[in-house]
CSV table of C-alpha atoms and ligand atoms in Angstrom, one decimal:
chain,number,residue,atom,x,y,z
M,1,UNK,CA,-11.9,22.7,-13.7
M,2,UNK,CA,-9.9,19.5,-14.3
M,3,UNK,CA,-9.3,18.1,-17.5
M,4,UNK,CA,-12.1,14.7,-18.3
M,5,UNK,CA,-9.8,11.8,-19.4
M,6,UNK,CA,-10.3,8.8,-21.7
M,7,UNK,CA,-11.0,6.2,-19.3
M,8,UNK,CA,-13.4,3.1,-19.9
M,9,UNK,CA,-16.5,2.9,-18.8
M,10,UNK,CA,-17.3,2.0,-15.0
M,11,UNK,CA,-13.8,3.3,-13.9
M,12,UNK,CA,-13.6,3.2,-10.3
M,13,UNK,CA,-12.3,6.3,-8.4
M,14,UNK,CA,-11.0,5.6,-5.0
M,15,UNK,CA,-8.9,7.0,-1.9
M,16,UNK,CA,-6.9,4.5,0.2
M,17,UNK,CA,-6.0,4.7,3.7
M,18,UNK,CA,-4.0,1.9,6.5
M,19,UNK,CA,-5.0,1.0,10.2
M,20,UNK,CA,-1.9,2.1,11.8
M,21,UNK,CA,-1.8,5.3,10.0
M,22,UNK,CA,-5.0,6.9,11.0
M,23,UNK,CA,-7.0,4.8,13.6
M,24,UNK,CA,-5.5,5.3,17.1
M,25,UNK,CA,-7.6,3.7,20.0
M,26,UNK,CA,-4.6,1.6,20.3
M,27,UNK,CA,-5.5,0.2,23.8
M,28,UNK,CA,-9.1,0.7,22.9
M,29,UNK,CA,-12.0,-2.3,22.5
M,30,UNK,CA,-9.5,-5.0,23.1
M,31,UNK,CA,-7.0,-4.2,20.5
M,32,UNK,CA,-3.9,-6.5,20.9
M,33,UNK,CA,-0.2,-5.1,20.1
M,34,UNK,CA,1.4,-4.4,16.6
M,35,UNK,CA,4.6,-4.6,15.7
M,36,UNK,CA,4.1,-0.7,15.0
M,37,UNK,CA,3.2,0.1,18.6
M,38,UNK,CA,6.2,-1.4,20.3
M,39,UNK,CA,8.4,-0.3,17.4
M,40,UNK,CA,7.6,3.2,17.5
M,41,UNK,CA,8.0,3.2,21.2
M,42,UNK,CA,11.7,2.8,20.6
M,43,UNK,CA,13.7,5.4,21.1
M,44,UNK,CA,15.0,7.2,18.0
M,45,UNK,CA,12.6,4.8,16.0
M,46,UNK,CA,10.0,7.2,14.4
M,47,UNK,CA,10.6,11.0,13.7
M,48,UNK,CA,10.1,13.1,16.8
M,49,UNK,CA,9.4,9.9,18.8
M,50,UNK,CA,6.0,9.9,17.1
M,51,UNK,CA,3.5,6.8,17.8
M,52,UNK,CA,0.0,6.2,16.2
M,53,UNK,CA,-1.2,6.2,19.5
M,54,UNK,CA,-3.9,8.9,18.2
M,55,UNK,CA,-3.1,9.1,14.7
M,56,UNK,CA,-6.3,10.6,13.1
M,57,UNK,CA,-8.2,9.4,15.4
M,58,UNK,CA,-10.3,7.4,12.7
M,59,UNK,CA,-11.2,4.9,15.3
M,60,UNK,CA,-14.2,7.3,17.0
M,61,UNK,CA,-13.9,9.7,14.2
M,62,UNK,CA,-15.0,7.6,11.2
M,63,UNK,CA,-18.3,9.0,10.8
M,64,UNK,CA,-16.6,12.2,9.7
M,65,UNK,CA,-14.4,10.7,7.6
M,66,UNK,CA,-17.0,9.0,5.7
M,67,UNK,CA,-18.5,11.7,5.4
M,68,UNK,CA,-15.4,13.6,3.5
M,69,UNK,CA,-15.1,10.7,1.4
M,70,UNK,CA,-18.8,10.8,0.2
M,71,UNK,CA,-18.4,14.7,-0.6
M,72,UNK,CA,-15.3,13.6,-3.1
M,73,UNK,CA,-17.8,11.3,-4.6
M,74,UNK,CA,-15.6,8.1,-4.6
M,75,UNK,CA,-16.9,5.1,-5.6
M,76,UNK,CA,-14.7,2.8,-3.3
M,77,UNK,CA,-12.5,3.3,-0.2
M,78,UNK,CA,-9.2,1.5,0.5
M,79,UNK,CA,-9.0,1.1,3.9
M,80,UNK,CA,-6.7,-1.9,6.1
M,81,UNK,CA,-8.1,-4.1,9.2
M,82,UNK,CA,-5.8,-4.1,12.0
M,83,UNK,CA,-4.9,-7.9,12.4
M,84,UNK,CA,-4.7,-7.2,16.3
M,85,UNK,CA,-7.7,-5.6,16.8
M,86,UNK,CA,-9.5,-8.8,15.6
M,87,UNK,CA,-6.9,-11.3,16.8
M,88,UNK,CA,-5.1,-9.4,20.0
M,89,UNK,CA,-2.6,-12.4,19.8
M,90,UNK,CA,-2.8,-12.9,16.2
M,91,UNK,CA,-4.1,-16.0,16.6
M,92,UNK,CA,-6.7,-18.1,18.9
M,93,UNK,CA,-9.4,-15.7,20.9
M,94,UNK,CA,-11.4,-13.6,18.8
M,95,UNK,CA,-12.1,-9.9,19.6
M,96,UNK,CA,-15.5,-9.7,18.7
M,97,UNK,CA,-15.2,-5.7,19.6
M,98,UNK,CA,-12.5,-5.6,16.7
M,99,UNK,CA,-14.9,-7.1,14.5
M,100,UNK,CA,-17.7,-4.8,15.0
M,101,UNK,CA,-15.9,-1.6,14.5
M,102,UNK,CA,-15.0,-2.8,10.8
M,103,UNK,CA,-18.8,-3.6,10.6
M,104,UNK,CA,-20.3,-0.1,11.3
M,105,UNK,CA,-17.4,1.0,8.8
M,106,UNK,CA,-18.4,-1.1,6.1
M,107,UNK,CA,-22.0,-0.2,7.0
M,108,UNK,CA,-21.4,3.3,6.8
M,109,UNK,CA,-19.5,3.2,3.5
M,110,UNK,CA,-22.4,1.2,2.2
M,111,UNK,CA,-24.8,3.6,3.5
M,112,UNK,CA,-23.0,6.5,1.4
M,113,UNK,CA,-22.7,4.4,-1.4
M,114,UNK,CA,-18.7,3.7,-1.4
M,115,UNK,CA,-17.6,0.4,-1.9
M,116,UNK,CA,-15.5,-0.9,0.8
M,117,UNK,CA,-11.8,-2.4,-0.6
M,118,UNK,CA,-10.2,-3.2,2.7
M,119,UNK,CA,-6.9,-4.8,3.3
M,120,UNK,CA,-6.3,-7.7,5.1
M,121,UNK,CA,-2.3,-6.7,6.0
M,122,UNK,CA,-0.8,-3.4,5.9
M,123,UNK,CA,2.3,-3.9,7.8
M,124,UNK,CA,0.7,-4.0,11.2
M,125,UNK,CA,1.2,-7.8,12.4
M,126,UNK,CA,0.1,-8.9,15.7
M,127,UNK,CA,3.3,-8.7,18.2
M,128,UNK,CA,2.7,-12.1,19.4
M,129,UNK,CA,3.4,-13.5,15.9
M,130,UNK,CA,6.5,-11.5,15.8
M,131,UNK,CA,7.5,-13.0,18.9
M,132,UNK,CA,7.2,-16.2,17.4
M,133,UNK,CA,9.3,-15.4,14.0
M,134,UNK,CA,6.9,-12.9,12.4
M,135,UNK,CA,7.1,-13.5,8.6
M,136,UNK,CA,10.5,-15.0,8.5
M,137,UNK,CA,8.2,-17.9,10.4
M,138,UNK,CA,6.4,-20.0,8.2
M,139,UNK,CA,3.5,-20.4,10.4
M,140,UNK,CA,2.8,-16.7,10.1
M,141,UNK,CA,1.1,-17.4,6.6
M,142,UNK,CA,-1.2,-20.1,8.0
M,143,UNK,CA,-2.4,-17.6,10.6
M,144,UNK,CA,-2.7,-15.3,8.2
M,145,UNK,CA,-5.0,-17.1,6.0
M,146,UNK,CA,-7.0,-18.2,9.3
M,147,UNK,CA,-7.5,-14.6,9.9
M,148,UNK,CA,-8.2,-14.0,6.5
M,149,UNK,CA,-10.9,-16.3,6.7
M,150,UNK,CA,-12.1,-15.3,10.0
M,151,UNK,CA,-12.9,-11.6,8.9
M,152,UNK,CA,-14.7,-12.6,5.5
M,153,UNK,CA,-17.0,-14.7,6.9
M,154,UNK,CA,-17.8,-11.4,8.8
M,155,UNK,CA,-17.8,-9.2,6.4
M,156,UNK,CA,-17.9,-11.0,3.2
M,157,UNK,CA,-21.5,-10.5,2.8
M,158,UNK,CA,-21.2,-7.0,1.9
M,159,UNK,CA,-17.3,-6.5,0.9
M,160,UNK,CA,-16.9,-7.8,-2.5
M,161,UNK,CA,-13.1,-7.7,-3.3
M,162,UNK,CA,-10.2,-7.9,-1.3
M,163,UNK,CA,-6.8,-6.9,-1.0
M,164,UNK,CA,-4.2,-9.3,1.1
M,165,UNK,CA,-1.1,-8.0,1.4
M,166,UNK,CA,0.4,-4.3,0.9
M,167,UNK,CA,3.5,-3.8,-0.7
M,168,UNK,CA,5.5,-7.1,0.6
M,169,UNK,CA,8.2,-5.5,-0.8
M,170,UNK,CA,8.7,-2.8,1.0
M,171,UNK,CA,7.7,-4.3,4.1
M,172,UNK,CA,10.5,-7.3,3.7
M,173,UNK,CA,13.1,-4.2,3.1
M,174,UNK,CA,12.3,-2.3,5.5
M,175,UNK,CA,10.9,-3.8,8.1
M,176,UNK,CA,13.0,-7.0,8.3
M,177,UNK,CA,16.7,-6.1,5.6
M,178,UNK,CA,17.4,-2.4,6.8
M,179,UNK,CA,15.1,-2.1,9.8
M,180,UNK,CA,13.8,1.1,9.0
M,181,UNK,CA,10.3,0.3,9.9
M,182,UNK,CA,8.9,-1.9,12.6
M,183,UNK,CA,10.0,-4.9,13.4
M,184,UNK,CA,13.3,-3.1,13.1
M,185,UNK,CA,14.9,-6.6,12.0
M,186,UNK,CA,18.6,-5.6,9.9
M,187,UNK,CA,18.8,-9.2,8.5
M,188,UNK,CA,20.0,-7.7,4.7
M,189,UNK,CA,19.3,-10.7,2.3
M,190,UNK,CA,18.7,-13.0,5.1
M,191,UNK,CA,15.3,-10.8,5.2
M,192,UNK,CA,13.9,-13.0,2.2
M,193,UNK,CA,12.0,-15.5,3.9
M,194,UNK,CA,9.7,-12.6,4.7
M,195,UNK,CA,9.4,-12.4,1.0
M,196,UNK,CA,8.3,-16.0,0.2
M,197,UNK,CA,6.0,-16.4,3.8
M,198,UNK,CA,4.4,-13.2,3.0
M,199,UNK,CA,3.4,-14.6,-0.6
M,200,UNK,CA,2.3,-18.0,0.7
M,201,UNK,CA,-0.2,-16.1,3.2
M,202,UNK,CA,-1.0,-14.1,0.4
M,203,UNK,CA,-1.8,-17.8,-1.4
M,204,UNK,CA,-3.4,-19.7,1.4
M,205,UNK,CA,-6.2,-16.8,1.9
M,206,UNK,CA,-6.5,-16.0,-1.9
M,207,UNK,CA,-7.6,-19.7,-2.1
M,208,UNK,CA,-10.0,-19.1,1.2
M,209,UNK,CA,-11.1,-15.9,-0.7
M,210,UNK,CA,-11.7,-17.1,-4.1
M,211,UNK,CA,-13.5,-20.6,-2.9
M,212,UNK,CA,-15.9,-18.0,-1.1
M,213,UNK,CA,-16.7,-15.8,-4.6
M,214,UNK,CA,-14.7,-13.2,-3.6
M,215,UNK,CA,-12.7,-11.2,-6.0
M,216,UNK,CA,-8.4,-10.6,-4.4
M,217,UNK,CA,-6.1,-8.3,-5.6
M,218,UNK,CA,-2.4,-8.0,-3.9
M,219,UNK,CA,-0.9,-4.1,-3.9
M,220,UNK,CA,2.6,-4.2,-4.8
M,221,UNK,CA,4.8,-1.1,-4.8
M,222,UNK,CA,6.0,-1.3,-8.4
M,223,UNK,CA,9.0,0.9,-9.6
M,224,UNK,CA,10.1,1.4,-13.1
M,225,UNK,CA,14.3,0.5,-13.3
M,226,UNK,CA,16.2,2.6,-15.2
M,227,UNK,CA,20.1,1.8,-15.9
M,228,UNK,CA,22.0,4.8,-15.1
M,229,UNK,CA,23.9,4.4,-18.2
M,230,UNK,CA,23.8,1.9,-21.2
M,231,UNK,CA,26.9,0.4,-20.1
M,232,UNK,CA,26.6,-3.4,-19.3
M,233,UNK,CA,27.2,-3.3,-15.7
M,234,UNK,CA,24.7,-0.9,-15.1
M,235,UNK,CA,22.2,-2.6,-17.3
M,236,UNK,CA,22.6,-5.8,-15.4
M,237,UNK,CA,22.8,-4.2,-11.9
M,238,UNK,CA,19.1,-2.4,-13.0
M,239,UNK,CA,18.1,-5.8,-14.0
M,240,UNK,CA,19.4,-7.4,-10.7
M,241,UNK,CA,17.5,-4.4,-8.9
M,242,UNK,CA,14.2,-5.1,-11.3
M,243,UNK,CA,14.3,-8.9,-10.4
M,244,UNK,CA,14.3,-7.8,-6.5
M,245,UNK,CA,11.8,-4.8,-6.4
M,246,UNK,CA,9.8,-5.8,-8.9
M,247,UNK,CA,9.9,-9.4,-10.1
M,248,UNK,CA,10.1,-11.0,-6.8
M,249,UNK,CA,6.7,-10.3,-6.0
M,250,UNK,CA,4.9,-10.8,-9.4
M,251,UNK,CA,6.3,-13.4,-10.9
M,252,UNK,CA,5.6,-16.2,-8.5
M,253,UNK,CA,2.0,-14.7,-8.9
M,254,UNK,CA,1.8,-14.4,-12.5
M,255,UNK,CA,4.2,-17.1,-13.7
M,256,UNK,CA,4.2,-19.3,-10.7
M,257,UNK,CA,8.2,-19.0,-10.5
M,258,UNK,CA,10.8,-16.9,-8.8
M,259,UNK,CA,13.0,-14.5,-10.9
M,260,UNK,CA,16.7,-15.4,-11.1
M,261,UNK,CA,18.4,-14.0,-8.1
M,262,UNK,CA,22.0,-15.5,-9.3
M,263,UNK,CA,23.1,-11.9,-8.7
M,264,UNK,CA,22.7,-11.7,-4.9
M,265,UNK,CA,24.1,-15.3,-4.6
M,266,UNK,CA,20.4,-17.0,-4.2
M,267,UNK,CA,19.1,-20.0,-5.6
M,268,UNK,CA,15.4,-20.9,-6.6
M,269,UNK,CA,14.4,-21.8,-2.9
M,270,UNK,CA,15.2,-18.4,-2.1
M,271,UNK,CA,17.8,-19.6,0.6
M,272,UNK,CA,15.9,-23.0,1.0
M,273,UNK,CA,12.6,-21.5,3.0
M,274,UNK,CA,10.6,-22.6,-0.2
M,275,UNK,CA,9.4,-25.9,-0.2
M,276,UNK,CA,8.1,-28.1,-3.1
M,277,UNK,CA,4.5,-27.2,-4.0
M,278,UNK,CA,4.7,-23.5,-2.6
M,279,UNK,CA,4.9,-21.8,-5.6
M,280,UNK,CA,1.4,-24.0,-6.8
M,281,UNK,CA,-0.5,-22.5,-3.5
M,282,UNK,CA,1.0,-18.8,-4.4
M,283,UNK,CA,-0.1,-18.9,-8.0
M,284,UNK,CA,-3.0,-21.3,-7.9
M,285,UNK,CA,-5.9,-19.5,-6.6
M,286,UNK,CA,-5.0,-17.1,-9.1
M,287,UNK,CA,-5.8,-12.7,-9.4
M,288,UNK,CA,-9.1,-11.1,-10.0
M,289,UNK,CA,-6.5,-7.9,-10.2
M,290,UNK,CA,-3.3,-6.5,-10.0
M,291,UNK,CA,-3.0,-3.4,-7.1
M,292,UNK,CA,-0.3,-0.9,-8.1
M,293,UNK,CA,1.1,1.2,-5.7
M,294,UNK,CA,3.3,3.9,-8.0
M,295,UNK,CA,5.5,7.0,-6.4
M,296,UNK,CA,8.6,7.0,-8.4
M,297,UNK,CA,11.0,5.6,-10.6
M,298,UNK,CA,14.5,3.7,-9.5
M,299,UNK,CA,17.7,5.0,-11.4
M,300,UNK,CA,20.3,2.3,-10.5
M,301,UNK,CA,24.2,2.2,-11.5
M,302,UNK,CA,26.6,-0.7,-10.9
M,303,UNK,CA,28.3,-1.1,-7.5
M,304,UNK,CA,31.4,1.2,-7.3
M,305,UNK,CA,32.5,-1.4,-4.2
M,306,UNK,CA,32.4,-5.5,-4.6
M,307,UNK,CA,31.2,-7.6,-1.8
M,308,UNK,CA,28.2,-6.0,-1.1
M,309,UNK,CA,24.8,-5.6,-3.1
M,310,UNK,CA,24.7,-5.7,-6.6
M,311,UNK,CA,23.5,-2.4,-7.4
M,312,UNK,CA,23.4,1.1,-6.0
M,313,UNK,CA,21.0,3.6,-6.2
M,314,UNK,CA,21.7,6.8,-8.4
M,315,UNK,CA,20.2,10.4,-8.3
M,316,UNK,CA,17.4,11.0,-10.9
M,317,UNK,CA,18.0,14.7,-11.8
M,318,UNK,CA,16.3,17.5,-13.6
M,319,UNK,CA,12.9,16.6,-12.2
M,320,UNK,CA,10.5,18.5,-9.4
M,321,UNK,CA,10.8,16.6,-6.1
M,322,UNK,CA,8.1,16.1,-3.4
M,323,UNK,CA,8.4,17.4,0.2
M,324,UNK,CA,10.2,13.8,0.8
M,325,UNK,CA,12.4,14.5,-1.7
M,326,UNK,CA,11.3,11.8,-4.1
M,327,UNK,CA,11.4,12.5,-7.8
M,328,UNK,CA,8.1,13.5,-9.6
M,329,UNK,CA,8.0,11.3,-12.6
M,330,UNK,CA,4.3,11.4,-13.8
M,331,UNK,CA,5.4,9.6,-17.6
M,332,UNK,CA,6.8,6.7,-15.3
M,333,UNK,CA,3.5,5.9,-14.3
M,334,UNK,CA,2.7,4.9,-18.3
M,335,UNK,CA,5.8,3.3,-18.8
M,336,UNK,CA,4.9,1.0,-15.6
M,337,UNK,CA,2.2,-0.1,-16.6
M,338,UNK,CA,3.0,-0.6,-20.2
M,339,UNK,CA,6.1,-2.4,-19.1
M,340,UNK,CA,4.1,-4.7,-16.8
M,341,UNK,CA,2.0,-5.6,-20.0
M,342,UNK,CA,4.8,-6.0,-22.3
M,343,UNK,CA,6.6,-8.8,-19.5
M,344,UNK,CA,3.5,-10.7,-18.6
M,345,UNK,CA,1.2,-10.6,-21.4
M,346,UNK,CA,-1.9,-12.4,-21.0
M,347,UNK,CA,-0.9,-13.7,-17.5
M,348,UNK,CA,-1.3,-10.1,-16.5
M,349,UNK,CA,-4.8,-9.3,-14.6
M,350,UNK,CA,-6.8,-5.8,-14.7
M,351,UNK,CA,-4.6,-2.9,-13.2
M,352,UNK,CA,-6.2,-1.1,-10.3
M,353,UNK,CA,-3.6,2.0,-8.9
M,354,UNK,CA,-4.1,0.9,-5.5
M,355,UNK,CA,-2.1,3.9,-4.6
M,356,UNK,CA,-0.6,7.2,-5.9
M,357,UNK,CA,0.1,10.5,-4.6
M,358,UNK,CA,2.9,12.9,-3.2
M,359,UNK,CA,3.7,14.9,0.4
M,360,UNK,CA,3.6,18.3,0.0
M,361,UNK,CA,4.4,20.7,3.3
M,362,UNK,CA,1.1,22.2,3.2
M,363,UNK,CA,-0.8,24.1,5.8
M,364,UNK,CA,-3.8,26.0,6.3
M,365,UNK,CA,-3.3,29.9,5.1
M,366,UNK,CA,-4.7,32.6,6.8
M,367,UNK,CA,-7.5,32.4,4.9
M,368,UNK,CA,-8.0,28.8,6.8
M,369,UNK,CA,-7.8,27.3,2.8
M,370,UNK,CA,-5.1,24.8,2.2
M,371,UNK,CA,-3.3,25.6,-1.1
M,372,UNK,CA,-1.9,22.3,-2.3
M,373,UNK,CA,-1.1,23.0,-6.2
M,374,UNK,CA,1.8,20.9,-6.0
M,375,UNK,CA,-0.1,17.6,-5.7
M,376,UNK,CA,-2.9,18.9,-7.9
M,377,UNK,CA,-0.3,18.9,-10.5
M,378,UNK,CA,1.2,15.8,-9.3
M,379,UNK,CA,-2.1,14.1,-9.6
M,380,UNK,CA,-3.0,15.6,-12.7
M,381,UNK,CA,0.2,14.2,-14.2
M,382,UNK,CA,-0.3,10.8,-13.3
M,383,UNK,CA,-3.4,10.3,-14.4
M,384,UNK,CA,-3.0,11.6,-17.9
M,385,UNK,CA,-0.2,9.1,-17.9
M,386,UNK,CA,-2.3,6.3,-16.8
M,387,UNK,CA,-4.7,7.1,-19.7
M,388,UNK,CA,-2.0,7.3,-22.0
M,389,UNK,CA,-1.2,3.9,-20.9
M,390,UNK,CA,-5.0,3.0,-21.3
M,391,UNK,CA,-4.8,4.4,-25.0
M,392,UNK,CA,-1.5,1.8,-25.1
M,393,UNK,CA,-4.1,-0.5,-24.2
M,394,UNK,CA,-3.7,-1.6,-21.0
M,395,UNK,CA,-6.6,-2.6,-18.8
M,396,UNK,CA,-6.5,-0.4,-15.9
M,397,UNK,CA,-9.6,-0.4,-14.1
M,398,UNK,CA,-9.6,2.2,-10.9
M,399,UNK,CA,-7.1,4.8,-9.3
M,400,UNK,CA,-7.1,5.2,-5.6
M,401,UNK,CA,-5.3,8.3,-4.6
M,402,UNK,CA,-3.0,7.9,-1.3
M,403,UNK,CA,-4.1,9.5,0.9
M,404,UNK,CA,-7.4,10.7,2.0
M,405,UNK,CA,-6.1,11.9,5.4
M,406,UNK,CA,-2.6,13.3,6.6
M,407,UNK,CA,-1.7,10.7,8.8
M,408,UNK,CA,1.2,8.8,10.6
M,409,UNK,CA,3.4,8.2,7.6
M,410,UNK,CA,5.6,5.5,9.5
M,411,UNK,CA,9.2,6.1,10.3
M,412,UNK,CA,8.5,9.9,9.3
M,413,UNK,CA,6.2,10.5,12.2
M,414,UNK,CA,3.4,13.1,11.0
M,415,UNK,CA,6.0,15.5,9.2
M,416,UNK,CA,5.2,14.1,6.0
M,417,UNK,CA,1.8,15.0,4.7
M,418,UNK,CA,0.0,12.9,1.5
M,419,UNK,CA,-3.6,13.7,2.5
M,420,UNK,CA,-6.7,15.3,0.4
M,421,UNK,CA,-7.5,16.5,3.3
M,422,UNK,CA,-5.4,18.2,6.4
M,423,UNK,CA,-5.5,17.2,9.4
M,424,UNK,CA,-4.5,19.2,12.6
M,425,UNK,CA,-2.9,16.6,14.7
M,426,UNK,CA,-3.6,18.5,18.2
M,427,UNK,CA,-7.1,19.3,17.4
M,428,UNK,CA,-8.2,16.6,15.0
M,429,UNK,CA,-9.9,19.3,12.8
M,430,UNK,CA,-10.2,18.2,9.3
M,431,UNK,CA,-9.7,20.7,6.6
M,432,UNK,CA,-10.6,20.1,2.8
M,433,UNK,CA,-7.5,20.6,0.8
M,434,UNK,CA,-7.6,22.7,-3.0
M,435,UNK,CA,-6.4,19.3,-4.1
M,436,UNK,CA,-9.6,17.6,-2.2
M,437,UNK,CA,-12.2,20.0,-4.7
M,438,UNK,CA,-9.9,19.4,-7.4
M,439,UNK,CA,-10.3,15.4,-7.2
M,440,UNK,CA,-14.4,15.6,-6.5
M,441,UNK,CA,-14.8,17.8,-9.2
M,442,UNK,CA,-12.6,15.5,-11.7
M,443,UNK,CA,-14.7,12.8,-10.5
M,444,UNK,CA,-18.1,14.1,-11.2
M,445,UNK,CA,-16.6,14.9,-14.5
M,446,UNK,CA,-16.6,11.4,-15.0
M,447,UNK,CA,-19.6,10.2,-13.4
M,448,UNK,CA,-21.8,11.8,-15.6
H,501,LIG,C1,2.4,2.4,1.7
H,501,LIG,C2,1.6,3.9,2.9
H,501,LIG,C3,2.6,5.0,2.7
H,501,LIG,C4,2.7,5.4,1.6
H,501,LIG,C5,4.1,6.8,1.3
H,501,LIG,C6,3.2,3.0,0.8
H,501,LIG,O1,4.7,2.9,0.7
H,501,LIG,O2,1.4,1.8,1.3
H,501,LIG,O3,1.6,3.1,4.0
H,501,LIG,O4,2.1,5.9,3.6
H,501,LIG,O5,3.4,5.0,0.8
H,501,LIG,O6,5.0,6.9,1.9
């Protein structure tokens, strides 16, 4: 039996997914292509040549998936809306069939007492917008706000709280700087406009949502940054990394300014894309909550050769690893949350953990059960760390685990399994894992 944790009244339990990772049905009912359809079709872009063409077939099997959520006793479900299902070309003609899908899903969730918490953008930009420059183009921010307005007009009568963007840092770095994710650009520091335009899009959309009385969050991938040693050069490198990974995506929202990126040779205008008034547009609407996606800390050392980036990543030694090879450091979550409170003080809105989980190489055993004890240990450890942060006075309102289902893990295809529910991608059979029962019991013990 899981331990009951000391958490604030009304604490919300949830699970998260994202459209391209679970929906499939990429050509159905008028959906337009997204950057992930195009990227995954490129030879060698995704492990085993996998794509999201079918994924978990959630588009057709969503009632079964909502039933699994009900079985868990979830208070909330975080999913994302595929922009190109709603606006096949990113702007202009509306695909009502696409909106209908999310309409049915929202009603299905509510019928089971689960609050829908949609994310408007989880990396699947309509390809038509990418053809016009994607997030490197300022226009995309305005198109995003129009899309947000359209969706909220349709679903807003039943959806109280919205997440604008998922992990703009990861999308900028993997998508535009390194080319590991769609759209596969390799621009290194020239990718910075993708950060600014995502944040501008957030601000413009947040203004629309808040004007209509909705709650707004953003889900950021945040990491505690550890200098590899106390040497001045390592400490400076860690500060530079912290500025890029964390502060670049929280300072403008919470403080209305960009952090010092001089270590990258970049000024406050991020290479010229920031226009007067932009920071007001980003910070002005305010946030009702900060979504935090936490997976692991990052250890950073000074670069060994001059001329490149002002940091290198160093191994974190002596800790367990997930199947993905990521270090398992539960207390990093407490450190991160307390650090955010200390850094931003009164400017920090309440926090919701919008993602936390791990990949385990788990398959059903001969008895048909999936024994994913490493996931149970991972979740239990991180929830203890969350409760410790709450005990230290951090305002945390909810925890959404990643993920409800095994799914399309981006460049890793179907090789990394993050779900509480095992998915057989040949047959689409769903098998709740041991962690599903554990999470269900944990939630139940808090709802008494
Ligand atoms: C993303 C998810 C992803 C997960 C595990 C997060 O960065 O938001 O889409 O599946 O991490 O890699």
